[in-house]
Short mmCIF file of C-alpha atoms in Angstrom, two decimals:
data_model
loop_
_atom_site.label_atom_id
_atom_site.label_comp_id
_atom_site.label_asym_id
_atom_site.label_seq_id
_atom_site.Cartn_x
_atom_site.Cartn_y
_atom_site.Cartn_z
CA UNK A 1 54.94 5.42 143.09
CA UNK A 2 51.61 6.22 141.42
CA UNK A 3 51.83 7.52 137.87
CA UNK A 4 49.02 9.60 136.37
CA UNK A 5 48.48 10.36 132.69
CA UNK A 6 46.76 13.63 131.82
CA UNK A 7 45.24 13.70 128.35
CA UNK A 8 44.91 16.84 126.23
CA UNK A 9 42.13 16.82 123.65
CA UNK A 10 43.18 19.63 121.33
CA UNK A 11 42.28 21.45 118.15
CA UNK A 12 44.56 24.13 116.69
CA UNK A 13 46.19 25.25 119.93
CA UNK A 14 49.91 24.92 120.52
CA UNK A 15 50.97 27.61 123.00
CA UNK A 16 49.24 26.69 126.24
CA UNK A 17 49.51 22.89 125.68
CA UNK A 18 53.27 23.27 125.27
CA UNK A 19 53.37 25.41 128.41
CA UNK A 20 51.30 22.90 130.39
CA UNK A 21 53.56 20.05 129.27
CA UNK A 22 56.73 21.91 130.22
CA UNK A 23 55.45 22.93 133.64
CA UNK A 24 54.15 19.46 134.45
CA UNK A 25 57.57 18.00 133.63
CA UNK A 26 59.30 20.61 135.78
CA UNK A 27 56.93 20.02 138.70
CA UNK A 28 58.43 16.67 139.60
CA UNK A 29 56.71 14.24 141.94
CA UNK A 30 54.14 15.20 144.54
CA UNK A 31 53.75 13.34 147.84
CA UNK A 32 50.26 12.81 149.27
CA UNK A 33 49.26 12.74 152.93
CA UNK A 34 50.03 9.04 153.22
CA UNK A 35 53.55 9.52 151.89
CA UNK A 36 52.93 8.04 148.44
CA UNK A 37 54.70 9.81 145.59
CA UNK A 38 52.75 10.74 142.47
CA UNK A 39 54.29 11.40 139.07
CA UNK A 40 52.63 12.88 136.00
CA UNK A 41 52.79 12.40 132.25
CA UNK A 42 50.95 14.49 129.67
CA UNK A 43 49.76 13.07 126.34
CA UNK A 44 47.96 14.63 123.40
CA UNK A 45 44.99 12.42 122.57
CA UNK A 46 44.50 11.21 119.01
CA UNK A 47 41.09 10.63 117.39
CA UNK A 48 40.36 7.07 116.28
CA UNK A 49 37.70 4.35 116.51
CA UNK A 50 37.14 3.17 120.07
CA UNK A 51 35.63 0.12 121.72
CA UNK A 52 33.01 1.16 124.23
CA UNK A 53 34.42 -1.37 126.72
CA UNK A 54 38.06 -0.40 126.23
CA UNK A 55 39.75 1.00 129.34
CA UNK A 56 41.27 4.47 128.88
CA UNK A 57 44.81 5.26 129.97
CA UNK A 58 43.97 8.68 131.36
CA UNK A 59 43.14 9.79 134.90
CA UNK A 60 42.09 13.27 133.77
CA UNK A 61 41.34 14.84 130.38
CA UNK A 62 41.39 18.54 129.51
CA UNK A 63 38.97 18.92 126.61
CA UNK A 64 39.26 21.77 124.10
CA UNK A 65 37.72 20.03 121.12
CA UNK A 66 34.43 18.25 121.80
CA UNK A 67 32.29 21.39 121.71
CA UNK A 68 32.41 21.15 117.90
CA UNK A 69 33.89 17.72 117.10
CA UNK A 70 31.43 14.92 117.86
CA UNK A 71 33.75 11.90 117.76
CA UNK A 72 35.78 12.97 120.81
CA UNK A 73 32.59 14.22 122.47
CA UNK A 74 31.15 10.71 122.40
CA UNK A 75 34.44 9.26 123.65
CA UNK A 76 34.35 11.69 126.57
CA UNK A 77 30.83 10.58 127.45
CA UNK A 78 31.97 6.96 127.38
CA UNK A 79 34.99 7.51 129.67
CA UNK A 80 32.89 9.59 132.05
CA UNK A 81 30.04 7.08 132.32
CA UNK A 82 32.05 3.85 132.24
CA UNK A 83 35.50 4.70 133.57
CA UNK A 84 35.17 7.67 135.96
CA UNK A 85 37.79 9.70 134.09
CA UNK A 86 37.92 13.24 135.46
CA UNK A 87 36.99 15.76 132.76
CA UNK A 88 37.55 19.47 132.29
CA UNK A 89 34.75 19.97 131.26
CA UNK A 90 31.75 17.65 131.42
CA UNK A 91 30.37 17.07 127.90
CA UNK A 92 26.92 16.44 129.33
CA UNK A 93 26.17 19.89 130.66
CA UNK A 94 28.02 21.79 127.97
CA UNK A 95 26.04 19.97 125.28
CA UNK A 96 22.64 20.50 126.90
CA UNK A 97 23.17 23.63 129.01
CA UNK A 98 24.26 26.15 126.39
CA UNK A 99 24.03 29.90 126.92
CA UNK A 100 20.23 29.87 126.80
CA UNK A 101 19.89 27.33 129.60
CA UNK A 102 22.61 29.09 131.57
CA UNK A 103 20.67 32.36 131.37
CA UNK A 104 17.53 30.60 132.56
CA UNK A 105 19.25 28.94 135.50
CA UNK A 106 20.96 32.09 136.71
CA UNK A 107 17.76 34.13 136.35
CA UNK A 108 16.03 31.52 138.51
CA UNK A 109 18.78 32.02 141.10
CA UNK A 110 18.10 35.77 141.09
CA UNK A 111 21.21 37.06 139.31
CA UNK A 112 20.88 40.38 137.51
CA UNK A 113 20.95 39.02 133.96
CA UNK A 114 19.68 41.68 131.50
CA UNK A 115 16.20 41.16 130.05
CA UNK A 116 16.45 38.50 127.34
CA UNK A 117 13.96 37.22 124.75
CA UNK A 118 14.36 34.18 122.49
CA UNK A 119 13.07 34.82 118.96
CA UNK A 120 12.25 32.14 116.36
CA UNK A 121 14.41 31.40 113.33
CA UNK A 122 14.37 33.95 110.56
CA UNK A 123 14.63 31.12 108.02
CA UNK A 124 12.91 27.81 108.73
CA UNK A 125 14.88 24.66 109.49
CA UNK A 126 15.21 22.15 106.68
CA UNK A 127 12.76 19.57 107.93
CA UNK A 128 9.87 17.85 106.15
CA UNK A 129 7.46 18.53 109.03
CA UNK A 130 8.25 22.24 109.27
CA UNK A 131 5.58 23.67 106.97
CA UNK A 132 2.70 21.75 108.54
CA UNK A 133 3.85 22.38 112.12
CA UNK A 134 4.47 26.08 111.50
CA UNK A 135 1.13 26.61 109.77
CA UNK A 136 -0.76 24.93 112.58
CA UNK A 137 1.11 25.99 115.69
CA UNK A 138 3.50 28.89 115.14
CA UNK A 139 2.06 32.16 116.39
CA UNK A 140 2.77 35.29 114.35
CA UNK A 141 4.88 37.84 116.20
CA UNK A 142 5.94 41.45 115.82
CA UNK A 143 9.72 41.72 116.11
CA UNK A 144 9.58 45.52 116.24
CA UNK A 145 7.09 45.44 119.10
CA UNK A 146 9.32 43.09 121.10
CA UNK A 147 12.32 45.35 120.61
CA UNK A 148 10.40 48.51 121.43
CA UNK A 149 9.02 46.99 124.61
CA UNK A 150 12.53 45.95 125.69
CA UNK A 151 13.95 49.33 124.66
CA UNK A 152 16.93 50.10 122.46
CA UNK A 153 19.87 49.56 122.43
CA UNK A 154 19.86 45.79 122.38
CA UNK A 155 22.18 42.97 121.45
CA UNK A 156 21.23 40.12 119.15
CA UNK A 157 23.29 37.03 119.87
CA UNK A 158 23.09 33.31 119.14
CA UNK A 159 21.39 31.34 121.91
CA UNK A 160 24.30 28.90 121.99
CA UNK A 161 27.11 30.98 120.53
CA UNK A 162 30.71 31.58 121.41
CA UNK A 163 33.71 33.72 120.48
CA UNK A 164 31.40 36.69 119.83
CA UNK A 165 30.31 35.14 116.51
CA UNK A 166 26.96 36.54 115.39
CA UNK A 167 26.76 39.14 118.17
CA UNK A 168 25.33 42.44 116.90
CA UNK A 169 24.60 45.70 118.69
CA UNK A 170 21.12 46.91 117.77
CA UNK A 171 20.46 50.64 118.07
CA UNK A 172 17.26 50.96 116.02
CA UNK A 173 14.71 49.12 113.89
CA UNK A 174 16.95 49.12 110.81
CA UNK A 175 19.75 47.39 112.74
CA UNK A 176 17.21 44.97 114.16
CA UNK A 177 15.93 43.78 110.80
CA UNK A 178 19.37 43.68 109.20
CA UNK A 179 20.72 41.48 111.99
CA UNK A 180 17.64 39.27 112.02
CA UNK A 181 17.73 38.81 108.24
CA UNK A 182 21.39 37.82 108.47
CA UNK A 183 20.79 35.33 111.30
CA UNK A 184 19.35 32.78 108.87
CA UNK A 185 18.62 29.49 110.61
CA UNK A 186 20.42 30.43 113.82
CA UNK A 187 18.24 30.72 116.89
CA UNK A 188 18.81 34.12 118.46
CA UNK A 189 18.37 36.03 121.69
CA UNK A 190 17.55 39.68 121.98
CA UNK A 191 19.17 41.02 125.14
CA UNK A 192 18.83 44.43 126.71
CA UNK A 193 22.07 46.40 126.67
CA UNK A 194 23.57 47.59 129.94
CA UNK A 195 24.36 51.19 129.06
CA UNK A 196 26.87 53.38 130.85
CA UNK A 197 28.54 50.52 132.65
CA UNK A 198 31.69 51.28 134.63
CA UNK A 199 33.67 48.11 133.98
CA UNK A 200 33.60 44.98 131.86
CA UNK A 201 34.96 42.18 134.03
CA UNK A 202 35.98 38.89 132.45
CA UNK A 203 36.85 36.18 134.92
CA UNK A 204 38.63 32.95 134.14
CA UNK A 205 37.97 30.12 136.59
CA UNK A 206 40.02 26.94 136.77
CA UNK A 207 38.81 24.64 139.50
CA UNK A 208 38.72 26.50 142.81
CA UNK A 209 40.62 29.56 141.50
CA UNK A 210 39.32 32.63 139.69
CA UNK A 211 41.16 35.53 138.07
CA UNK A 212 39.06 38.65 137.41
CA UNK A 213 40.43 40.76 134.56
CA UNK A 214 39.46 44.09 133.07
CA UNK A 215 38.23 43.39 129.56
CA UNK A 216 38.01 45.77 126.60
CA UNK A 217 35.99 43.94 123.92
CA UNK A 218 36.45 46.62 121.25
CA UNK A 219 40.25 46.39 121.30
CA UNK A 220 42.35 43.95 119.22
CA UNK A 221 42.73 40.58 120.91
CA UNK A 222 46.25 41.29 122.24
CA UNK A 223 44.95 44.41 124.03
CA UNK A 224 41.59 43.21 125.33
CA UNK A 225 42.84 42.14 128.74
CA UNK A 226 44.11 45.28 130.42
CA UNK A 227 46.56 44.85 133.26
CA UNK A 228 44.64 46.63 136.00
CA UNK A 229 44.63 45.86 139.72
CA UNK A 230 41.85 47.07 141.98
CA UNK A 231 39.59 48.24 139.16
CA UNK A 232 36.63 46.87 141.12
CA UNK A 233 35.75 47.62 144.72
CA UNK A 234 36.43 44.71 147.09
CA UNK A 235 32.70 44.06 147.48
CA UNK A 236 31.98 44.07 143.75
CA UNK A 237 35.08 42.03 143.01
CA UNK A 238 33.98 39.40 145.49
CA UNK A 239 30.52 39.29 143.89
CA UNK A 240 32.08 38.73 140.46
CA UNK A 241 34.14 35.84 141.86
CA UNK A 242 31.07 34.38 143.56
CA UNK A 243 29.01 34.53 140.36
CA UNK A 244 31.83 32.85 138.43
CA UNK A 245 32.18 30.05 140.97
CA UNK A 246 28.41 29.67 141.27
CA UNK A 247 27.98 29.19 137.53
CA UNK A 248 30.74 26.61 137.42
CA UNK A 249 29.63 24.64 140.46
CA UNK A 250 25.99 24.69 139.36
CA UNK A 251 26.81 23.18 135.95
CA UNK A 252 29.90 21.16 137.04
CA UNK A 253 32.15 23.26 134.80
CA UNK A 254 35.72 23.56 136.01
CA UNK A 255 37.42 25.43 133.17
CA UNK A 256 35.23 28.34 132.12
CA UNK A 257 35.10 32.10 131.68
CA UNK A 258 32.39 34.51 132.80
CA UNK A 259 31.61 38.04 131.61
CA UNK A 260 29.96 40.63 133.86
CA UNK A 261 29.11 44.27 133.28
CA UNK A 262 29.47 46.38 136.41
CA UNK A 263 27.35 49.51 136.72
CA UNK A 264 27.90 51.21 140.07
CA UNK A 265 27.41 48.44 142.61
CA UNK A 266 25.28 46.32 140.27
CA UNK A 267 26.82 43.24 138.62
CA UNK A 268 25.10 41.99 135.45
CA UNK A 269 26.23 38.59 134.09
CA UNK A 270 25.99 38.59 130.29
CA UNK A 271 27.96 35.53 129.16
CA UNK A 272 29.08 32.60 131.24
CA UNK A 273 28.97 29.38 129.24
CA UNK A 274 32.30 28.97 127.46
CA UNK A 275 33.24 25.36 126.80
CA UNK A 276 36.63 26.41 125.48
CA UNK A 277 37.69 29.59 127.34
CA UNK A 278 40.49 31.70 125.93
CA UNK A 279 43.84 30.81 127.51
CA UNK A 280 46.14 31.71 124.65
CA UNK A 281 49.48 33.32 125.40
CA UNK A 282 48.92 36.26 123.07
CA UNK A 283 45.52 37.02 124.62
CA UNK A 284 46.25 36.58 128.31
CA UNK A 285 49.93 37.66 128.20
CA UNK A 286 50.47 39.03 131.77
CA UNK A 287 47.83 36.61 133.13
CA UNK A 288 49.10 33.57 131.22
CA UNK A 289 51.48 32.34 133.97
CA UNK A 290 48.63 32.42 136.50
CA UNK A 291 46.37 30.42 134.17
CA UNK A 292 49.00 27.73 133.61
CA UNK A 293 49.80 27.56 137.33
CA UNK A 294 46.12 27.18 138.22
CA UNK A 295 45.62 24.51 135.56
CA UNK A 296 48.57 22.48 136.84
CA UNK A 297 47.47 22.91 140.46
CA UNK A 298 43.88 21.79 139.83
CA UNK A 299 44.97 18.85 137.66
CA UNK A 300 47.42 17.63 140.30
CA UNK A 301 44.93 18.14 143.13
CA UNK A 302 42.21 16.16 141.36
CA UNK A 303 44.46 13.24 140.49
CA UNK A 304 46.49 12.96 143.70
CA UNK A 305 43.48 13.23 146.01
CA UNK A 306 41.32 10.95 143.88
CA UNK A 307 38.65 13.62 143.49
CA UNK A 308 35.51 11.94 142.19
CA UNK A 309 33.87 13.35 139.06
CA UNK A 310 30.23 14.36 139.51
CA UNK A 311 27.89 14.53 136.55
CA UNK A 312 24.71 14.96 138.61
CA UNK A 313 23.78 18.63 139.00
CA UNK A 314 21.80 18.55 142.28
CA UNK A 315 20.13 21.84 141.31
CA UNK A 316 17.51 21.56 144.07
CA UNK A 317 20.06 22.72 146.67
CA UNK A 318 20.57 25.97 144.76
CA UNK A 319 16.88 26.51 144.03
CA UNK A 320 16.07 26.00 147.71
CA UNK A 321 18.14 29.10 148.46
CA UNK A 322 16.75 31.03 145.48
CA UNK A 323 13.15 30.43 146.55
CA UNK A 324 13.55 31.70 150.11
CA UNK A 325 11.71 34.99 150.46
CA UNK A 326 13.40 35.72 153.80
CA UNK A 327 16.88 36.00 152.26
CA UNK A 328 18.30 39.13 150.66
CA UNK A 329 20.24 39.03 147.39
CA UNK A 330 23.50 39.29 149.35
CA UNK A 331 22.49 36.45 151.66
CA UNK A 332 21.55 34.28 148.69
CA UNK A 333 24.93 34.94 147.11
CA UNK A 334 26.61 33.87 150.34
CA UNK A 335 24.60 30.65 150.30
CA UNK A 336 25.51 29.98 146.68
CA UNK A 337 29.17 30.65 147.44
CA UNK A 338 29.10 28.08 150.22
CA UNK A 339 27.62 25.47 147.88
CA UNK A 340 30.27 26.32 145.29
CA UNK A 341 33.08 26.06 147.85
CA UNK A 342 31.67 22.72 148.95
CA UNK A 343 31.65 21.46 145.37
CA UNK A 344 35.20 22.60 144.67
CA UNK A 345 36.41 21.47 148.11
CA UNK A 346 38.05 24.88 148.37
CA UNK A 347 39.51 24.61 151.87
CA UNK A 348 41.08 21.24 151.15
CA UNK A 349 42.39 22.51 147.82
CA UNK A 350 44.05 25.53 149.41
CA UNK A 351 45.64 23.35 152.09
CA UNK A 352 46.87 20.93 149.41
CA UNK A 353 48.43 23.73 147.38
CA UNK A 354 50.17 25.16 150.44
CA UNK A 355 51.46 21.84 151.75
CA UNK A 356 52.14 19.88 148.53
CA UNK A 357 52.64 22.45 145.78
CA UNK A 358 54.43 25.25 147.59
CA UNK A 359 57.33 25.02 145.14
CA UNK A 360 55.21 25.46 142.00
CA UNK A 361 55.22 29.27 142.08
CA UNK A 362 59.01 29.29 141.97
CA UNK A 363 58.99 26.69 139.18
CA UNK A 364 56.67 28.87 137.10
CA UNK A 365 58.66 32.04 137.83
CA UNK A 366 61.94 30.45 136.76
CA UNK A 367 60.31 29.03 133.65
CA UNK A 368 58.83 32.39 132.57
CA UNK A 369 62.19 34.06 133.20
CA UNK A 370 64.10 31.43 131.23
CA UNK A 371 64.89 30.56 127.60
CA UNK A 372 62.28 27.81 127.18
CA UNK A 373 59.43 30.21 127.75
CA UNK A 374 60.95 32.84 125.50
CA UNK A 375 61.27 30.27 122.70
CA UNK A 376 57.59 29.42 123.19
CA UNK A 377 56.73 33.13 123.00
CA UNK A 378 58.78 33.61 119.83
CA UNK A 379 57.21 30.55 118.18
CA UNK A 380 53.72 31.72 119.14
CA UNK A 381 54.22 35.24 117.82
CA UNK A 382 55.67 33.93 114.56
CA UNK A 383 52.71 31.61 114.12
CA UNK A 384 50.15 34.31 114.96
CA UNK A 385 51.26 37.56 113.33
CA UNK A 386 52.69 38.57 109.92
CA UNK A 387 56.46 38.72 109.69
CA UNK A 388 56.70 42.51 109.64
CA UNK A 389 54.95 42.65 113.06
CA UNK A 390 57.04 40.03 114.85
CA UNK A 391 59.45 42.40 116.59
CA UNK A 392 56.67 44.75 117.65
CA UNK A 393 54.65 41.99 119.29
CA UNK A 394 57.65 40.30 120.85
CA UNK A 395 58.52 43.59 122.54
CA UNK A 396 54.89 44.07 123.58
CA UNK A 397 54.53 40.65 125.21
CA UNK A 398 58.01 40.57 126.71
CA UNK A 399 57.23 43.87 128.39
CA UNK A 400 53.97 42.61 129.89
CA UNK A 401 55.51 39.34 131.07
CA UNK A 402 58.50 41.20 132.44
CA UNK A 403 56.03 43.25 134.50
CA UNK A 404 54.54 40.00 135.83
CA UNK A 405 58.00 38.77 136.81
CA UNK A 406 58.78 42.03 138.63
CA UNK A 407 55.52 41.89 140.54
CA UNK A 408 56.25 38.30 141.59
CA UNK A 409 59.50 39.50 143.17
CA UNK A 410 61.89 38.71 140.34
CA UNK A 411 63.32 40.57 137.42
CA UNK A 412 62.12 40.74 133.84
#
C-alpha cells in the first residue's frame, strides 16, 4: 500500500481544514489502475528552520499562508525546485504574477478586461535613490486628465491587492483625489467601471472543476454568495468557466477564484489572481460541500496518478492563439479552453473520479447530514459571531445546508 501525506500550510483558518481532514479520513483507500491501494494522511505544517537539502514528508501541500508569510514561501520554493512536491498553488507565479501581471496577460489574450491604468505612488518609497531618480526621470502627470479620459465612474484598487482592501469607487474628481491621497505608498490601478451589469459572477476553481456563483459584493459576507441556479445563460456560463480555467492553466494556479461582470452577452474579468481564495464555511455555506469535495478529489487525483508539478508557464502556446487574426474571439476561447483542459488533464480526471471516487459524493452527503459536520458548524459560528447572534446564524446556515442536502437527493 502507498501512503501519501498531504500538508496544510495554514494561517487563522479552522473550518475548512477540519472539514478536509474529516473527509479525507472518511474516504478510505483508493485503488489505482494497477490495483495498488493508496491511503492518505493530512498534517498541519509547522514553521521552523529548514535544511535546504532535507527531504520533505509531503506529496502535496495546500498553501494558504505564503502569500504574506515569507518563511513558508521560501520553504515552498525549495520543495518545488528540489523535491517535486505538488503545490496548490505555485509560489513562483503568485509572487511575480500579481493582479497587474494577470491583467496584462489576459488583455494580451484578448479578454474583455476593463480599461486599466497604473498610476505612480502618491507618496514616494523610502529609498535613498528616490529623490535623484524622480527628479531626473519621473514625468509629471495629470491625474484628473487620466480619469477624465477614461471616464467616470472608476475604481481605484491596489495593483497587487486582495480581499477588497483599498478598493474605492470613484465617481468624481473629489473621490479621485481623496482615494489617491489615502493610497500612500501603495501602487494603484485606475480601472473603468462596468456600469449597468446584469450579474456579478464569482467562480471558484479547484483543479479541473469550477463552480460559478452569483456574488453580491455589497452584502455582508454571509449573504454575498446567493444560491441561484441558471442565473447565466448556458453560453455565458460556459465563457465564465473557460475564463476561469484559462487564467489558472496559464499561470499554473490550481486553487483560485475569478470575478467577472456580465453585461448582456459580454463577460468582463475584473479580478482573477487570488492566492488564498475564500473557502470558509460561513461564506460559501450552500457551496461549501462542493468545495471540500473538489479539493479532496483533486488532491487524491494528483497524488494517486503521480501528476507532475509544472512551474514553467509555456505562455507561447497561448499567445500563438491570441495573435491569430483569422480567429474570432469565440474561436480563441475554444483554443484556450483546449489548452486549459490539456493542462488539467480534464478527461483523465473525470474518468478517475467516476471510476475511483464514485463513493465520495455519498461520503460527503452523509457527513454534512451527520453530527460531526453540525459540531463543526456550531464551533465555526461561535468563533465568528457575537454570542447574541449564534442562534440566528446557526438557523441561517443550517437552512442553506439543508437545502443542499435536499437537492442532492437526501433530507436536511
